[in-house]
């Protein structure tokens, strides 16, 4: 349980939430936005984070959107992962999500909470990186939309007081061929080693990674090498690995060498399967 | 907005069909309030980290780990703890199939199974496996728990409440 005198607020509008943030900030109360809250409660219990006030955004209706809007589909930041899985509008997101934590925990973990979390896996962001999604963010200057490539660099680059309202995907991406593979060191429920997600669009493969580096990422350089069909698969993979961002993780879940070994085999498996898909 | 005071606030919680008035701090977890304010000790503290599932309860018929949920988040919802199940088929099935040994994890498993059967009265094996991966049993009664679930699905075990 969190320690200390922490205040709790549940605004019902985006503006109220942002205003409350800056009021609390002015009072030096270290406010934090809260959706599912699983990470805040677990990291708070371990004394790793120390919020003075939490602003629960789950009552804000825009954060609960799950609907079509013109050429896009909207995922509200407060939607629990299991809700998204049950509706299964975006199968790549469903499959990626189903590998996160466990079913009961995913009743509480929200899509916004996962992609904005401190814990570095943040696998739910991979489908959004692959599909050039749009991010709706609230802040002091109102609501703004950003292409995800402009605002996600290892983590979401939010300004103080900003929070994620929605993630939008162009509908053309919802049903593309895909594979998402999560490898664990042991069993089916162990901590993740690496997750790789891949889609095929206009005969090109796109890849996004989690658990390989201390941040999730999609890399143009890596994709260019993996799509160089003039070379044999093994060579393409070798060249792609040379383009990986650094550092490659080397921790208790797996050494750097082991992660790269697993990555190499996973990429080969994915390329073989995806290049056959129409 | 709720009372912004960091000190104790008075809230009404709908627990097992009864409205209970309780003084809580906004940061109290639901597990803490159930056990320490309401003497409902069926939900067990295990990892306190959202991993083991011993503290599972239902909120609006969805299963949650009460160690990673604030009590204040459950205001206005219907909370069901293992004490709220009386002679339910899944409880009887656990007894009939010896689906426990030490019993510490049992209330959490039962609440997860109850929520599973409410949502999927005829679950596939894959669905059962996925849901059960949320709870840990150190005595490794997993096989018996699966048998208990499928005995309810197949109508081999009855009870007086759903």
XYZ file of C-alpha atoms in Angstrom:
440
model
C 0.000 0.000 0.000
C 1.146 3.542 -0.674
C 2.541 5.359 2.301
C 1.786 8.856 3.516
C -1.059 11.249 3.066
C -1.964 10.957 -0.552
C -4.932 12.845 -1.886
C -7.337 11.365 -4.422
C -9.283 13.266 -7.069
C -11.651 11.966 -9.702
C -12.362 14.696 -12.241
C -15.091 14.119 -14.806
C -13.678 16.279 -17.591
C -10.325 16.678 -19.279
C -10.115 20.336 -18.265
C -10.866 19.582 -14.626
C -8.095 16.990 -14.601
C -5.496 19.363 -16.026
C -6.600 22.229 -13.769
C -6.419 19.937 -10.758
C -2.921 18.876 -11.746
C -1.620 22.436 -11.781
C -3.409 23.379 -8.556
C -1.779 20.429 -6.819
C 1.529 21.172 -8.458
C 1.393 24.721 -7.142
C 0.801 23.294 -3.687
C 3.905 21.096 -4.126
C 1.824 17.952 -3.797
C 3.536 15.916 -6.537
C 0.395 15.007 -8.464
C 0.262 11.984 -10.725
C -2.391 10.924 -13.224
C -3.917 7.546 -12.401
C -5.884 5.149 -14.602
C -5.650 1.435 -13.760
C -3.144 2.344 -11.080
C -1.434 -1.049 -10.957
C 2.021 0.358 -11.549
C 1.536 3.336 -9.240
C 0.370 1.069 -6.418
C 3.127 -1.501 -6.864
C 5.976 0.988 -7.356
C 4.588 3.169 -4.551
C 4.525 0.222 -2.173
C 8.184 -0.412 -3.007
C 8.947 3.243 -2.259
C 10.144 3.816 -5.819
C 7.644 6.565 -6.607
C 6.172 9.050 -4.160
C 3.023 10.725 -5.434
C 1.455 13.270 -3.113
C -1.863 13.241 -4.946
C -3.416 11.082 -7.609
C -5.830 12.228 -10.271
C -7.980 9.325 -11.410
C -8.900 9.886 -15.062
C -11.243 6.895 -15.423
C -14.406 9.012 -15.068
C -13.488 11.148 -18.089
C -15.638 9.880 -20.931
C -13.125 10.589 -23.699
C -10.690 8.199 -22.030
C -13.258 5.417 -22.325
C -13.910 5.802 -26.066
C -13.891 2.634 -28.091
C -15.406 3.639 -31.377
C -15.029 4.388 -35.022
C -14.492 7.989 -36.043
C -14.213 8.767 -39.745
C -11.103 6.952 -41.014
C -9.899 6.038 -37.544
C -10.661 3.780 -34.652
C -10.323 5.368 -31.216
C -8.953 3.612 -28.143
C -9.485 5.602 -24.941
C -6.566 5.604 -22.525
C -8.636 4.277 -19.596
C -9.882 1.160 -21.363
C -8.825 -1.994 -19.522
C -6.756 -4.351 -21.645
C -9.287 -7.179 -21.266
C -12.041 -4.917 -22.634
C -9.963 -4.300 -25.762
C -9.243 -8.025 -26.056
C -12.907 -8.999 -25.745
C -13.995 -6.508 -28.403
C -11.054 -7.583 -30.605
C -11.363 -4.759 -33.108
C -7.612 -4.744 -33.668
C -6.331 -8.353 -33.509
C -2.652 -7.361 -33.366
C -3.363 -5.281 -30.270
C -5.473 -8.086 -28.798
C -2.714 -10.638 -29.173
C -0.015 -8.319 -27.904
C -2.174 -7.344 -24.940
C -2.996 -10.928 -24.013
C 0.681 -11.551 -23.303
C 0.849 -8.754 -20.711
C 0.727 -9.721 -17.016
C -2.252 -12.046 -16.438
C -5.971 -11.999 -17.153
C -7.095 -10.641 -13.776
C -4.395 -7.976 -13.729
C -5.440 -6.950 -17.237
C -8.939 -6.231 -15.964
C -7.263 -3.356 -14.136
C -4.336 -2.430 -16.384
C -5.408 0.171 -18.928
C -4.042 0.695 -22.398
C -2.932 4.212 -21.466
C -1.325 3.029 -18.263
C 0.652 0.359 -20.051
C 1.982 2.543 -22.859
C 2.845 5.403 -20.475
C 4.262 3.204 -17.712
C 7.630 3.335 -16.026
C 8.240 -0.396 -16.372
C 10.193 -0.646 -19.585
C 8.334 -3.405 -21.408
C 5.237 -1.329 -22.357
C 4.377 -3.947 -24.995
C 0.978 -2.453 -25.812
C 2.697 0.434 -27.569
C 4.155 -1.863 -30.250
C 0.992 -2.090 -32.415
C 0.591 1.686 -32.225
C 4.213 2.237 -33.299
C 3.783 -0.141 -36.218
C 0.585 1.515 -37.425
C 1.688 5.160 -37.414
C -1.034 5.941 -34.902
C -2.149 9.324 -33.684
C -2.003 10.297 -30.041
C -4.430 12.702 -28.353
C -2.907 14.450 -25.368
C -4.398 16.902 -22.876
C -2.398 19.632 -21.229
C -2.271 23.243 -20.133
C -2.799 24.404 -23.699
C -5.801 22.177 -24.345
C -5.971 18.999 -26.365
C -3.409 18.265 -29.055
C -2.925 15.459 -31.524
C 0.474 14.152 -32.507
C 1.735 11.423 -34.816
C 3.154 8.825 -32.450
C 6.578 9.062 -34.140
C 6.788 12.710 -33.053
C 5.959 12.165 -29.408
C 7.231 8.685 -28.600
C 10.970 8.312 -28.227
C 11.636 5.445 -25.821
C 8.801 6.887 -23.722
C 6.052 9.396 -24.412
C 7.657 12.823 -24.329
C 4.880 14.590 -22.471
C 5.234 18.034 -21.020
C 4.480 18.582 -17.376
C 0.762 18.209 -16.670
C -0.020 16.462 -19.942
C -1.783 13.122 -20.045
C -2.840 10.657 -22.721
C -6.510 10.744 -23.669
C -6.743 8.543 -26.743
C -4.821 6.528 -29.310
C -6.157 6.545 -32.874
C -5.464 3.945 -35.539
C -6.299 4.344 -39.202
C -8.814 1.627 -40.034
C -6.708 0.297 -42.900
C -4.250 -1.030 -40.298
C -6.771 -2.942 -38.222
C -6.822 -6.063 -40.354
C -3.343 -6.255 -41.869
C -1.376 -9.507 -41.693
C 0.619 -9.597 -38.475
C 2.591 -11.718 -36.055
C 3.433 -10.910 -32.480
C 5.748 -13.197 -30.566
C 6.678 -12.957 -26.909
C 9.559 -15.058 -25.671
C 10.051 -15.756 -22.007
C 13.031 -17.262 -20.275
C 10.850 -19.916 -18.703
C 7.279 -21.182 -18.746
C 4.355 -19.382 -20.243
C 3.929 -16.902 -17.431
C 7.498 -15.845 -16.635
C 8.753 -12.324 -17.086
C 9.242 -11.312 -20.712
C 12.542 -11.735 -22.453
C 11.692 -10.104 -25.769
C 8.525 -9.289 -27.674
C 8.571 -8.675 -31.418
C 5.527 -7.485 -33.341
C 5.384 -7.348 -37.112
C 2.892 -6.222 -39.750
C 2.986 -6.392 -43.525
C 1.861 -3.395 -45.532
C 2.413 -2.751 -49.237
C 4.675 -5.788 -49.333
C 6.986 -4.329 -46.696
C 7.458 -5.669 -43.178
C 7.464 -3.402 -40.161
C 8.893 -4.504 -36.826
C 8.644 -3.174 -33.280
C 10.457 -4.515 -30.246
C 10.074 -4.646 -26.483
C 12.362 -6.191 -23.887
C 15.398 -6.033 -26.162
C 16.554 -2.586 -25.038
C 15.399 -0.711 -21.925
C 12.635 0.848 -24.020
C 10.232 -0.287 -26.749
C 11.104 0.913 -30.225
C 10.553 0.738 -33.949
C 13.572 1.480 -36.128
C 13.588 2.517 -39.769
C 17.179 1.327 -40.139
C 16.361 -2.114 -38.778
C 13.325 -2.398 -41.058
C 15.322 -1.355 -44.128
C 17.800 -4.172 -43.526
C 15.116 -6.754 -42.805
C 13.271 -5.823 -46.013
C 16.347 -6.099 -48.225
C 15.152 -9.157 -50.111
C 18.223 -9.157 -52.355
C 20.112 -10.792 -49.504
C 19.584 -14.166 -47.793
C 17.490 -14.002 -44.598
C 20.424 -14.695 -42.262
C 22.399 -11.823 -43.767
C 19.442 -9.449 -43.553
C 19.060 -10.324 -39.891
C 22.785 -9.863 -39.221
C 22.695 -6.411 -40.812
C 19.522 -5.515 -38.870
C 21.144 -6.510 -35.585
C 24.035 -4.159 -36.370
C 21.479 -1.347 -36.574
C 19.803 -1.995 -33.215
C 19.700 0.887 -30.761
C 21.796 0.525 -27.646
C 22.103 -0.797 -25.059
C 20.779 -4.296 -25.571
C 19.585 -5.472 -22.168
C 21.847 -7.729 -20.167
C 20.018 -8.642 -16.973
C 18.712 -11.462 -14.820
C 16.052 -12.339 -17.397
C 18.689 -12.920 -20.053
C 22.193 -11.902 -21.088
C 22.737 -9.646 -24.082
C 24.095 -12.606 -26.052
C 21.083 -14.760 -25.195
C 18.633 -12.010 -26.113
C 20.322 -11.574 -29.500
C 20.313 -15.341 -30.045
C 16.586 -15.457 -29.324
C 15.989 -12.355 -31.458
C 17.846 -13.851 -34.419
C 15.736 -17.003 -34.377
C 12.508 -15.117 -33.766
C 13.139 -12.758 -36.678
C 13.910 -15.651 -38.975
C 10.703 -17.408 -37.976
C 8.692 -14.218 -38.498
C 10.208 -13.319 -41.861
C 9.591 -16.801 -43.241
C 5.966 -16.681 -42.161
C 5.237 -13.073 -43.068
C 6.812 -13.167 -46.511
C 4.398 -15.954 -47.387
C 1.369 -13.965 -46.223
C -0.614 -11.910 -48.689
C -15.245 15.122 -7.037
C -14.724 13.109 -3.848
C -13.588 14.764 -0.667
C -10.026 15.878 -1.413
C -8.889 15.533 2.163
C -5.971 13.183 2.611
C -7.345 12.259 5.985
C -10.018 9.670 6.493
C -13.169 9.988 4.499
C -16.499 8.253 4.940
C -17.677 6.149 2.013
C -20.430 3.611 1.411
C -19.335 0.330 -0.070
C -21.758 -2.191 -1.510
C -20.270 -5.457 -0.293
C -21.965 -8.805 -0.725
C -25.301 -7.068 -1.205
C -25.044 -4.915 1.922
C -24.239 -1.212 2.108
C -21.386 -0.741 4.581
C -20.296 2.674 5.811
C -16.582 2.816 6.353
C -13.926 5.409 7.171
C -11.006 5.027 4.796
C -7.947 6.865 3.650
C -7.947 7.509 -0.103
C -4.841 5.379 -0.491
C -6.195 2.316 1.320
C -6.331 -0.690 -0.939
C -9.576 -2.579 -1.211
C -7.836 -5.591 0.332
C -6.831 -3.571 3.390
C -10.326 -2.141 3.860
C -11.994 -5.525 3.493
C -9.736 -7.173 6.032
C -9.005 -4.401 8.524
C -12.159 -2.305 8.463
C -14.807 -4.849 7.596
C -13.347 -8.072 9.016
C -13.870 -9.816 5.707
C -10.728 -11.931 5.801
C -11.543 -14.274 2.922
C -9.422 -12.250 0.513
C -5.853 -13.081 1.497
C -2.737 -10.921 1.434
C -0.099 -12.768 -0.578
C 2.411 -10.953 -2.732
C 0.659 -7.544 -2.348
C 2.037 -6.921 -5.806
C -0.741 -8.114 -8.110
C 1.015 -11.361 -8.919
C -0.428 -14.187 -6.826
C -4.203 -13.622 -6.975
C -4.848 -14.667 -3.343
C -6.692 -11.380 -2.791
C -9.038 -11.700 -5.802
C -12.575 -10.356 -5.394
C -15.307 -9.448 -7.841
C -16.333 -5.878 -8.577
C -19.409 -5.642 -10.795
C -18.884 -9.318 -11.632
C -15.349 -8.722 -12.934
C -12.476 -10.227 -10.996
C -9.791 -7.917 -9.611
C -6.777 -8.298 -7.388
C -7.803 -6.244 -4.385
C -4.190 -5.484 -3.433
C -3.805 -3.349 -6.559
C -7.135 -1.580 -6.344
C -7.938 1.355 -4.120
C -11.081 0.953 -2.026
C -12.189 4.379 -3.178
C -12.236 3.128 -6.772
C -14.933 0.621 -5.854
C -17.398 3.194 -4.493
C -20.653 2.819 -6.427
C -19.827 -0.723 -7.562
C -21.020 -4.096 -6.296
C -18.172 -5.871 -4.504
C -18.373 -9.612 -3.942
C -15.930 -11.419 -1.695
C -15.770 -15.139 -1.034
C -17.970 -14.518 2.018
C -20.689 -13.397 -0.416
C -20.806 -16.777 -2.126
C -23.003 -19.140 -0.204
C -23.182 -22.748 -1.294
C -22.270 -21.822 -4.848
C -21.588 -24.603 -7.363
C -17.918 -23.662 -7.673
C -17.425 -23.808 -3.887
C -19.012 -27.247 -3.781
C -16.925 -28.353 -6.741
C -13.713 -27.319 -4.962
C -14.703 -29.508 -2.007
C -15.792 -32.433 -4.154
C -12.623 -32.389 -6.262
C -10.198 -31.670 -3.372
C -9.116 -28.569 -5.279
C -7.010 -27.249 -2.403
C -4.453 -28.378 0.111
C -3.357 -25.625 2.495
C -6.279 -23.486 1.319
C -4.573 -20.097 1.441
C -5.035 -19.370 -2.245
C -8.503 -20.949 -2.389
C -10.713 -17.859 -1.896
C -8.835 -16.059 -4.662
C -9.130 -19.025 -7.013
C -12.823 -19.413 -6.211
C -13.546 -15.764 -6.972
C -11.637 -16.008 -10.242
C -13.502 -19.195 -11.184
C -16.837 -17.624 -10.227
C -16.169 -14.604 -12.446
C -14.992 -16.900 -15.235
C -18.190 -18.951 -15.101
C -20.358 -15.839 -15.042
C -18.710 -14.566 -18.211
C -18.118 -17.919 -19.913
C -20.648 -20.523 -18.733
C -19.105 -22.966 -21.213
C -15.430 -22.001 -21.419
C -12.927 -23.755 -23.636
C -9.870 -25.293 -22.006
C -7.763 -22.445 -23.410
C -9.975 -19.834 -21.748
C -9.819 -21.672 -18.415
C -6.047 -21.919 -18.679
C -5.728 -18.229 -19.477
C -7.913 -17.171 -16.546
C -6.269 -19.540 -14.076
C -2.826 -18.201 -14.926
C -3.802 -15.186 -12.815
C -3.564 -17.170 -9.563
C -0.749 -19.087 -7.954
C -1.157 -22.223 -5.818
C 2.045 -23.289 -4.091
C 0.458 -26.677 -3.343
C -0.043 -27.054 -7.106
C -3.707 -28.023 -7.131
C -4.126 -26.764 -10.680
C -5.355 -30.053 -12.107
C -8.029 -30.409 -9.433
C -9.106 -26.795 -9.876
C -9.573 -27.359 -13.605
C -11.597 -30.472 -12.827
C -13.734 -28.477 -10.396
C -14.468 -25.854 -13.036
C -15.422 -28.364 -15.699
C -17.613 -30.272 -13.270
C -19.647 -27.073 -12.817
C -19.684 -26.436 -16.576
C -20.987 -29.953 -17.152
C -23.581 -29.585 -14.400
C -22.093 -32.355 -12.284
C -21.979 -30.171 -9.161
C -24.873 -28.096 -7.920
C -25.445 -25.406 -5.361
C -28.063 -23.014 -4.166
C -26.567 -19.799 -5.430
C -25.028 -18.725 -8.704
